[in-house]
Amino acid sequence: MALFAGPVPQARADDGPDAFTGLASKNFDTVANAIRALAVSGSPQAAATIAALESENLYYDTEVDGAPAILIKQGSAYIDARTGKKPEAEISEDDVNNVRVNNAVRRAIEEAKGGLELFSPDAATRTKAANDLFKSHEPSSLKMIARAMATEKDPRAAAAIQQAQAAALLTSSEGSDADRIAAIAILRARGDVESKSLLQSLHDQSKPVAAAADAAISSLARIEELWSVVQSVFYGLSLGSVLLLAAAGLAITFGVMGVINMAHGEMVMIGAYTTYVVQEVIRAQAPGLFGASLFIAVPLAFIVSGGIGILIERSMIRFLYGRPLETLLATWGLSLILQQAVRSIFGSSNRDVGTPLWMSGATQWGGLTITWNRLTIVIFAAIVIAALMAVLRGTSLGLQMRAVTQNRRMAAAMGIKTPWIDALTFGLGSGVAGMAGVALSQIDNVSPNLGQGYIIDSFMVVVFGGVGNLWGTVVSALTLGIINKFLEPIAGAVLGKIVVLIALILFIQRKPRGMFPLKGRAVEQ
Amino acid sequence: MRVTPNNSTFGRWLRGTALAVAATASIAGYSLQAQAAEGTIKVGILHSLSGTMAISETTLKDVMLMLIDQQNKKGGLLGKKLEAVVVDPASNWPLFAEKARELITVDKVAAVFGCWTSVSRKSVLPVFEETNNILFYPVQYEGEESQKNVFYTGAAPNQQAIPAVDYLMETEKVKRWVLAGTDYVYPRTTNKILEAYLKSKGVAAEDIMINYTPFGHSDWQNIVASIKKFGSAGKKTAVVSTINGDANVPFYKELGNQGIKATDIPVVAFSVGEEELAGLDTKPLVGHLAAWNYFQSVKSPINTKFISDWHEFTKKPTRTTNDPMEAAYIGFNMWVKAVEKAGTVDQTKVIDAMIGVGVPNLTGGISTMMPNHHITKPVLIGEVKGDGQFNVVWSTPGTVVANEWSPYLEGSKDLIADWRKPMFCGNFNVVTGKCGGASK
């Protein structure tokens, strides 16, 4: 390559400052303009430089002869951004400044990357670049888009480029009315929030164009309304599944055993901290396994929380059976002890539990945005409940549990070790709470207070659903979730919550045993 | 909804348990509360070490212990050693008042450093007034208050919220505003001020969306979706967040997951600092903003020293510093200087001596205590970086004087505070010429 030659790097050969020089500035606008200039400069180093800037690895040094040096940091060494080689001048660490980035610069980076990647050999990259250009819709990119359009073969990329072109055309002052109306039609067909946003930002259009835009906006708004109902249902399901996870363990300890366990939230919290510890170990020992960290954490959280649950049952709760008030107070005290213990061990600040890559981000399905972490939690909740049902219905342990809770003395007479079953049942409930903690660590703070936020909701779900009935808990969690999510946009989050609570109180007044009360002699005890 | 111990027999019992637990778990904090030696000056530290607020307030207790330790190494104050008296009000607002009274009447402290939430401050105000002691309050708050016995070293709204909105208006050309907050006094008052301010700048009512959520709100899905929808009206939109404490992490996670980037809809927060970001993967949040008077990333020799002292004192080389810590630092140094100036710890004399005292702040300037009992501070806007720190993108050229009474609110625009004689009033109405005119 010609870049090898000569003591003067090629990019500096022409007169005046090159596109790189503007990067050596404390002024964000100057940097943003330099990026735009760099993107169209055709320099082979442009892409690498912009990528370095995006990852905050770009530095400059004005203490050199001639134009300021622009440097890319790689590990602990610097390379010259203009040439991609080791810098000729001696670089002293004290003179090197980071090229600082703000949102204006970041927008310029996105735009520039969109432009550069529009000619990438990979069709998916080109589609993504066209989508970025659609978002930035700068009139200045029209020429470049036209160039890309001429050579584009891939149908999906071509469609994306066409949309980008329509967007840029509409924001520019070019194009005849017919062109503009055609562009509006393309946006209308795209049919998402961004198209609507763009159409709404158009002002001072000629009459037919304005009319077409208005028609497109109202059609898009109608579609949006429809989708928002579907969206609320999904949000409700997702909130419901979180409630369900938090309440499932309680449905066992409170619902089946009748123990008012105020430390239930802390079992959830311990599950979340188990996830944190698992991730810390993985980060230190085997970073490659990070994607699987949650799969490792789920059984561990079950064992840790379940183990602690058994310990609590054996050392405390078994002395308090049949004395609900004492149990309430003792477990409340216990919850404070557990919180403070975790605070002493891990510190009072939030712990950073990472989200594996496969769980972050969202997917667009029509007008519906589904975030992967929420979807995963919905599925996880379904699996947990199915497993719980299977244990209760299909195993001998489940049979013994049900026998003990229905008629303790008869069960004992049949040779079941009731104390042992009590401990295992409590352990199972606590273990399920621990697994819920793994899921909650993905959406909430991992702090000593994590459990407190869920304890009231959990009791609400179990009582509403009908104590002792797992199906009731499922239905109640999902109902409460969906009601909440439909009320929230209308009444606001605070009032929505109050309305739900009042409705629940009224409901419990009418039906004290919840939606699906248990029937039969066991209830009468 | 949090389970906070309350005024019932049950509540009192719980509170007892909470205290017992806190006492056993934080013996370290109490060890300094040794038997009162002759010739020491006692300083009260009133921060929650358990309960919901422990996450924020424990840090302030630690920083106070460090400052007192440093002062003692420098030879103490007025030739005497300082002695910290730490109590734990357990995030329980009425308990703040009880503990404050205990510090003042039983331990006879010379001054108290403490409180975080506005409601805890309001709860202790009558105690300080009655006993004529001094409280240093180190957190940014909603303003609309100036008390003889309180020195506010955090920011008033015009030292944080208003400059942040100005920044967004000027550099990001924001035309549409979402004011999102937790449902309590600080966000409500701040948003009231901001709403009036935005309207005075010509923002139409339909371009302002106000949303409140309960404490610890964790399901942000449809609020974030509605912000996204609100932002799609073809005008540049920004979110001004007064969301407090625990609710921030799920809020930012949801923003990241729904793909709202700072380049599309920037969020500027007034309660999110380095400490809150510690529990987050900040990569999806890069570019979101926070307005404070101090960031850990500020480059100044005094800040570098403060950070290294902090790491040495806590023996944790990664522990972050934050804005309320700086406010505590300034407050403590001001008190020391005022006591030296007055030559006594007598509260009446120290309160008089406080006004006009200037001490270096950590951003390289000087903060001065003004007659309204608030301090001058620079305002900085920072953008979140990938490593959980902030990149300062804008700052005021000098320091800003606090408007304790907001000029944008009907009830307070005619009020001023001046604790110098002869006015000596925290809510002087300049229209009627009377003290205590239209105050709440």
PDB file of C-alpha atoms in Angstrom, chain B residues 202-324:
ATOM      1  CA  GLY B 202     -42.857  28.910  25.961  1.00  0.00           C
ATOM      2  CA  VAL B 203     -43.281  25.136  26.185  1.00  0.00           C
ATOM      3  CA  ALA B 204     -46.927  24.215  25.561  1.00  0.00           C
ATOM      4  CA  ALA B 205     -48.848  22.189  28.137  1.00  0.00           C
ATOM      5  CA  GLU B 206     -49.316  19.256  25.728  1.00  0.00           C
ATOM      6  CA  ASP B 207     -45.545  19.017  25.348  1.00  0.00           C
ATOM      7  CA  ILE B 208     -45.121  18.210  29.035  1.00  0.00           C
ATOM      8  CA  MET B 209     -45.929  14.763  30.392  1.00  0.00           C
ATOM      9  CA  ILE B 210     -45.796  14.238  34.135  1.00  0.00           C
ATOM     10  CA  ASN B 211     -45.643  10.784  35.616  1.00  0.00           C
ATOM     11  CA  TYR B 212     -45.334   9.619  39.200  1.00  0.00           C
ATOM     12  CA  THR B 213     -44.555   6.134  40.422  1.00  0.00           C
ATOM     13  CA  PRO B 214     -44.474   4.613  43.908  1.00  0.00           C
ATOM     14  CA  PHE B 215     -41.229   4.092  45.862  1.00  0.00           C
ATOM     15  CA  GLY B 216     -39.349   1.037  44.694  1.00  0.00           C
ATOM     16  CA  HIS B 217     -41.433   0.726  41.508  1.00  0.00           C
ATOM     17  CA  SER B 218     -40.024  -2.196  39.572  1.00  0.00           C
ATOM     18  CA  ASP B 219     -42.236  -2.792  36.550  1.00  0.00           C
ATOM     19  CA  TRP B 220     -41.545   0.008  34.102  1.00  0.00           C
ATOM     20  CA  GLN B 221     -42.687  -1.674  30.917  1.00  0.00           C
ATOM     21  CA  ASN B 222     -45.637   0.448  29.964  1.00  0.00           C
ATOM     22  CA  ILE B 223     -44.290   3.676  31.413  1.00  0.00           C
ATOM     23  CA  VAL B 224     -41.194   3.332  29.253  1.00  0.00           C
ATOM     24  CA  ALA B 225     -43.433   2.407  26.314  1.00  0.00           C
ATOM     25  CA  SER B 226     -45.546   5.501  26.884  1.00  0.00           C
ATOM     26  CA  ILE B 227     -42.414   7.646  27.079  1.00  0.00           C
ATOM     27  CA  LYS B 228     -41.387   6.158  23.745  1.00  0.00           C
ATOM     28  CA  LYS B 229     -44.804   6.976  22.325  1.00  0.00           C
ATOM     29  CA  PHE B 230     -44.758  10.484  23.753  1.00  0.00           C
ATOM     30  CA  GLY B 231     -41.350  10.958  22.162  1.00  0.00           C
ATOM     31  CA  SER B 232     -42.627   9.970  18.736  1.00  0.00           C
ATOM     32  CA  ALA B 233     -44.555  13.171  18.122  1.00  0.00           C
ATOM     33  CA  GLY B 234     -41.893  14.515  15.830  1.00  0.00           C
ATOM     34  CA  LYS B 235     -40.240  16.803  18.378  1.00  0.00           C
ATOM     35  CA  LYS B 236     -37.004  16.140  20.217  1.00  0.00           C
ATOM     36  CA  THR B 237     -37.964  14.682  23.595  1.00  0.00           C
ATOM     37  CA  ALA B 238     -36.085  14.319  26.850  1.00  0.00           C
ATOM     38  CA  VAL B 239     -36.910  12.756  30.209  1.00  0.00           C
ATOM     39  CA  VAL B 240     -36.220  14.686  33.397  1.00  0.00           C
ATOM     40  CA  SER B 241     -36.017  12.062  36.087  1.00  0.00           C
ATOM     41  CA  THR B 242     -36.524  12.649  39.779  1.00  0.00           C
ATOM     42  CA  ILE B 243     -36.961   8.912  40.271  1.00  0.00           C
ATOM     43  CA  ASN B 244     -35.433   8.049  43.588  1.00  0.00           C
ATOM     44  CA  GLY B 245     -33.340   5.238  44.941  1.00  0.00           C
ATOM     45  CA  ASP B 246     -34.139   1.626  44.193  1.00  0.00           C
ATOM     46  CA  ALA B 247     -36.565   2.312  41.356  1.00  0.00           C
ATOM     47  CA  ASN B 248     -33.794   3.612  39.103  1.00  0.00           C
ATOM     48  CA  VAL B 249     -32.122   0.315  38.319  1.00  0.00           C
ATOM     49  CA  PRO B 250     -35.229  -1.369  36.822  1.00  0.00           C
ATOM     50  CA  PHE B 251     -36.102   1.897  35.058  1.00  0.00           C
ATOM     51  CA  TYR B 252     -32.747   2.116  33.296  1.00  0.00           C
ATOM     52  CA  LYS B 253     -32.750  -1.618  32.586  1.00  0.00           C
ATOM     53  CA  GLU B 254     -36.110  -1.267  30.866  1.00  0.00           C
ATOM     54  CA  LEU B 255     -34.891   1.754  28.887  1.00  0.00           C
ATOM     55  CA  GLY B 256     -31.887  -0.230  27.726  1.00  0.00           C
ATOM     56  CA  ASN B 257     -33.956  -3.281  26.827  1.00  0.00           C
ATOM     57  CA  GLN B 258     -36.575  -1.346  24.909  1.00  0.00           C
ATOM     58  CA  GLY B 259     -33.731   0.191  22.949  1.00  0.00           C
ATOM     59  CA  ILE B 260     -34.205   3.827  23.956  1.00  0.00           C
ATOM     60  CA  LYS B 261     -30.788   5.310  23.429  1.00  0.00           C
ATOM     61  CA  ALA B 262     -29.507   8.583  24.790  1.00  0.00           C
ATOM     62  CA  THR B 263     -29.140   9.842  21.243  1.00  0.00           C
ATOM     63  CA  ASP B 264     -32.901   9.399  20.727  1.00  0.00           C
ATOM     64  CA  ILE B 265     -34.451  10.316  24.082  1.00  0.00           C
ATOM     65  CA  PRO B 266     -31.890  11.431  26.659  1.00  0.00           C
ATOM     66  CA  VAL B 267     -32.730  11.024  30.337  1.00  0.00           C
ATOM     67  CA  VAL B 268     -31.346  13.568  32.764  1.00  0.00           C
ATOM     68  CA  ALA B 269     -31.491  12.427  36.370  1.00  0.00           C
ATOM     69  CA  PHE B 270     -31.164  14.355  39.606  1.00  0.00           C
ATOM     70  CA  SER B 271     -30.921  11.432  41.978  1.00  0.00           C
ATOM     71  CA  VAL B 272     -28.654   9.078  40.079  1.00  0.00           C
ATOM     72  CA  GLY B 273     -24.998   9.189  40.933  1.00  0.00           C
ATOM     73  CA  GLU B 274     -21.974   6.919  40.855  1.00  0.00           C
ATOM     74  CA  GLU B 275     -23.356   4.928  43.790  1.00  0.00           C
ATOM     75  CA  GLU B 276     -26.657   4.117  42.055  1.00  0.00           C
ATOM     76  CA  LEU B 277     -24.908   3.125  38.834  1.00  0.00           C
ATOM     77  CA  ALA B 278     -22.790   0.652  40.779  1.00  0.00           C
ATOM     78  CA  GLY B 279     -25.612  -1.890  40.522  1.00  0.00           C
ATOM     79  CA  LEU B 280     -25.968  -1.567  36.774  1.00  0.00           C
ATOM     80  CA  ASP B 281     -24.351  -2.558  33.540  1.00  0.00           C
ATOM     81  CA  THR B 282     -24.015   0.957  32.142  1.00  0.00           C
ATOM     82  CA  LYS B 283     -23.178   0.051  28.539  1.00  0.00           C
ATOM     83  CA  PRO B 284     -26.769   0.452  27.250  1.00  0.00           C
ATOM     84  CA  LEU B 285     -27.045   3.716  29.202  1.00  0.00           C
ATOM     85  CA  VAL B 286     -24.044   5.513  27.766  1.00  0.00           C
ATOM     86  CA  GLY B 287     -24.952   9.129  27.069  1.00  0.00           C
ATOM     87  CA  HIS B 288     -27.804   9.478  29.537  1.00  0.00           C
ATOM     88  CA  LEU B 289     -27.234  12.473  31.754  1.00  0.00           C
ATOM     89  CA  ALA B 290     -27.083  13.478  35.366  1.00  0.00           C
ATOM     90  CA  ALA B 291     -26.875  16.937  36.878  1.00  0.00           C
ATOM     91  CA  TRP B 292     -24.884  17.336  40.067  1.00  0.00           C
ATOM     92  CA  ASN B 293     -22.438  19.698  41.686  1.00  0.00           C
ATOM     93  CA  TYR B 294     -19.707  17.096  41.822  1.00  0.00           C
ATOM     94  CA  PHE B 295     -18.698  13.961  39.940  1.00  0.00           C
ATOM     95  CA  GLN B 296     -16.027  11.487  40.946  1.00  0.00           C
ATOM     96  CA  SER B 297     -14.470  11.938  37.501  1.00  0.00           C
ATOM     97  CA  VAL B 298     -13.802  15.660  38.051  1.00  0.00           C
ATOM     98  CA  LYS B 299     -10.113  16.306  37.610  1.00  0.00           C
ATOM     99  CA  SER B 300      -8.723  18.472  40.382  1.00  0.00           C
ATOM    100  CA  PRO B 301      -5.842  17.882  42.816  1.00  0.00           C
ATOM    101  CA  ILE B 302      -8.160  18.245  45.814  1.00  0.00           C
ATOM    102  CA  ASN B 303     -10.554  15.632  44.392  1.00  0.00           C
ATOM    103  CA  THR B 304      -7.738  13.201  43.645  1.00  0.00           C
ATOM    104  CA  LYS B 305      -6.602  13.487  47.255  1.00  0.00           C
ATOM    105  CA  PHE B 306     -10.155  13.103  48.561  1.00  0.00           C
ATOM    106  CA  ILE B 307     -10.681   9.929  46.529  1.00  0.00           C
ATOM    107  CA  SER B 308      -7.406   8.362  47.619  1.00  0.00           C
ATOM    108  CA  ASP B 309      -8.117   9.260  51.271  1.00  0.00           C
ATOM    109  CA  TRP B 310     -11.550   7.679  50.890  1.00  0.00           C
ATOM    110  CA  HIS B 311     -10.145   4.472  49.431  1.00  0.00           C
ATOM    111  CA  GLU B 312      -7.550   4.308  52.151  1.00  0.00           C
ATOM    112  CA  PHE B 313     -10.091   4.973  54.913  1.00  0.00           C
ATOM    113  CA  THR B 314     -12.626   2.424  53.680  1.00  0.00           C
ATOM    114  CA  LYS B 315      -9.914  -0.014  52.553  1.00  0.00           C
ATOM    115  CA  LYS B 316     -11.900  -0.556  49.364  1.00  0.00           C
ATOM    116  CA  PRO B 317      -9.954   0.702  46.347  1.00  0.00           C
ATOM    117  CA  THR B 318     -12.994   0.707  44.077  1.00  0.00           C
ATOM    118  CA  ARG B 319     -15.511   2.439  46.310  1.00  0.00           C
ATOM    119  CA  THR B 320     -17.096   5.376  44.507  1.00  0.00           C
ATOM    120  CA  THR B 321     -17.520   8.921  45.727  1.00  0.00           C
ATOM    121  CA  ASN B 322     -20.595  11.008  45.001  1.00  0.00           C
ATOM    122  CA  ASP B 323     -22.216  14.403  45.270  1.00  0.00           C
ATOM    123  CA  PRO B 324     -23.759  14.162  48.759  1.00  0.00           C
TER     124      PRO B 324
END
